[in-house]
Amino acid sequence: MSAALRNDDPGAAIMARLDALAGFTDEPGRVTRLFLSPSHRRSVDWLLDWMREAGMAAFLDDVGNVRGRYEGATPGAPALLIGSHIDTVRDAGRYDGTLGVALGVAVVAELKRRGERLPFAIEVIGFGDEEGVRFPTTLAGSRAIAGGFDPTTLAACDPDGVSLDKALRDFGCDPARIGGLAMTRQAALAYVEAHIEQGPVLERNAAPLGVVTAINGATRFRGTLEGEAGHAGTVPMAIRRDALAGAAEIILGVEARAAREADLVATVGRIEAAPGAINVIPGAAHFTLDIRAPDDAQRRAAVADIEALCAATAKRRGLKLEMTRSHDAPAVVCDPRLVAALAESVAREGHAPLRLPSGAGHDAMAMAALCPSAMLFVRCKGGISHNPAESITAADAGAAFAALIDFVRHFDPERFIDEA
Ligand code: GLV
Ligand code: MN
Ligand code: MN
């Protein structure tokens, strides 16, 4: 039986959709779906088809988001936005981002199946760029909808030298129109995102679902150290300017600084040495840096210390350092009314509504600048994410679906209309 017909088991139907989506990948044998890549294109077409089948008017917008709208009882009414992202990290799992998009479409499909129209519209969004893996432009899609897209990022290039501007055009988008994608507060009642937890808290509490109270702030850098390449056999240790050894010292310094404080985390997730040969002293090292904390003052202090330690290490080793800040997002507190409403829905579905903060970043961070925003977390096995071993159960996907349907049915647009 096709996934679309399995109304008896919505969790299993959602899992089947997610398995299909995992088939769109840039790397055979792994799930890697980078922003504006060929596999992103195929997933866009697949999602547009599913949204239309679910009763939505759907289109690809000019920043690469997939948008589907299910009208309420009165066409043109303000919308409850439900979304997450369809881009992935490299060698990803199959649920990060995609689960929230699939749940949104499944909820609308269920409303359509029952012939229900609500006193508000629902817009489901599959954001194109949440991970920030290909370009240094994390949250480009949600920022555009929330009116916070920075047009200077169009000049940013991927590691192959392709600019975001060119990649968008090649994808069929018009970057000149991105400014016009910003929704008004009048049109957007609220934003709700379901997502796998990506941590172990729900599993440890035997809770399938959780309601997010706040999302950690994050700062990201791309760094380059330049030293001097040379012969690995002839240049004495004392006069080397080894860029990779400098980067290694920085990595350990970053780790030690973050370890000093609870809740603060810092990661060098990517490093490359150039020219990159067994018998050549590395003349350059390129690295990424990602620093997060629930408290903005705590994060800013850590960022300042880490910038200082990078500069001091480079100076002492005779290296030239360049650091570019590619992302800076404050911590976001979820809307208390939405948190309460989601908790009530979780409880009505028979689960303890555990409340927890999010260490991972999400499109909800950007959307919170537009309208009241909140998140529903779904338990994942071992808390593992950004890893092909990412795993959830069909039963938990079904629980999230039931809680979201309940939330949507109880959502009172009057409480969220034009309160700004
Ligand atoms: C997104 O997954 C992030 O938190 O980096
Ligand atoms: Mn995600
Ligand atoms: Mn992710």
PDB file of N, CA, C and O and ligand atoms in Angstrom, residues 85 89 96 130-131 195 198 361 385-386, ligand 3:
ATOM      1  N   HIS A  85      13.785  22.198   7.759  1.00  0.00           N
ATOM      2  CA  HIS A  85      14.650  22.301   6.580  1.00  0.00           C
ATOM      3  C   HIS A  85      14.833  20.959   5.867  1.00  0.00           C
ATOM      4  O   HIS A  85      14.694  19.899   6.485  1.00  0.00           O
ATOM      5  N   VAL A  89      23.563  17.980   6.641  1.00  0.00           N
ATOM      6  CA  VAL A  89      25.024  17.989   6.741  1.00  0.00           C
ATOM      7  C   VAL A  89      25.564  16.900   5.815  1.00  0.00           C
ATOM      8  O   VAL A  89      24.788  16.205   5.144  1.00  0.00           O
ATOM      9  N   ASP A  96      16.861  14.803  10.599  1.00  0.00           N
ATOM     10  CA  ASP A  96      17.172  16.176  10.978  1.00  0.00           C
ATOM     11  C   ASP A  96      16.575  17.121   9.945  1.00  0.00           C
ATOM     12  O   ASP A  96      17.013  17.134   8.785  1.00  0.00           O
ATOM     13  N   GLU A 130      19.471  25.496   6.232  1.00  0.00           N
ATOM     14  CA  GLU A 130      19.557  25.631   7.693  1.00  0.00           C
ATOM     15  C   GLU A 130      20.950  25.269   8.180  1.00  0.00           C
ATOM     16  O   GLU A 130      21.464  25.865   9.121  1.00  0.00           O
ATOM     17  N   GLU A 131      21.568  24.288   7.530  1.00  0.00           N
ATOM     18  CA  GLU A 131      22.819  23.751   8.072  1.00  0.00           C
ATOM     19  C   GLU A 131      24.014  24.667   7.829  1.00  0.00           C
ATOM     20  O   GLU A 131      24.975  24.641   8.590  1.00  0.00           O
ATOM     21  N   HIS A 195      10.977  18.757  15.325  1.00  0.00           N
ATOM     22  CA  HIS A 195      12.358  18.400  14.985  1.00  0.00           C
ATOM     23  C   HIS A 195      12.791  17.252  15.883  1.00  0.00           C
ATOM     24  O   HIS A 195      12.333  17.161  17.019  1.00  0.00           O
ATOM     25  N   GLN A 198      17.922  15.514  18.800  1.00  0.00           N
ATOM     26  CA  GLN A 198      19.375  15.545  18.547  1.00  0.00           C
ATOM     27  C   GLN A 198      20.177  15.494  19.844  1.00  0.00           C
ATOM     28  O   GLN A 198      21.337  15.900  19.885  1.00  0.00           O
ATOM     29  N   GLY A 361      20.925  24.529  16.634  1.00  0.00           N
ATOM     30  CA  GLY A 361      20.268  25.677  16.011  1.00  0.00           C
ATOM     31  C   GLY A 361      19.109  25.207  15.142  1.00  0.00           C
ATOM     32  O   GLY A 361      19.083  24.057  14.691  1.00  0.00           O
ATOM     33  N   SER A 385      22.736  12.474  16.326  1.00  0.00           N
ATOM     34  CA  SER A 385      22.297  13.237  15.155  1.00  0.00           C
ATOM     35  C   SER A 385      23.533  13.736  14.411  1.00  0.00           C
ATOM     36  O   SER A 385      24.647  13.604  14.893  1.00  0.00           O
ATOM     37  N   HIS A 386      23.320  14.311  13.229  1.00  0.00           N
ATOM     38  CA  HIS A 386      24.433  14.674  12.336  1.00  0.00           C
ATOM     39  C   HIS A 386      25.305  13.435  12.135  1.00  0.00           C
ATOM     40  O   HIS A 386      26.533  13.503  12.139  1.00  0.00           O
TER      41      HIS A 386
HETATM   42 MN    MN B   3      21.366  19.749  11.537  1.00  0.00          MN
END
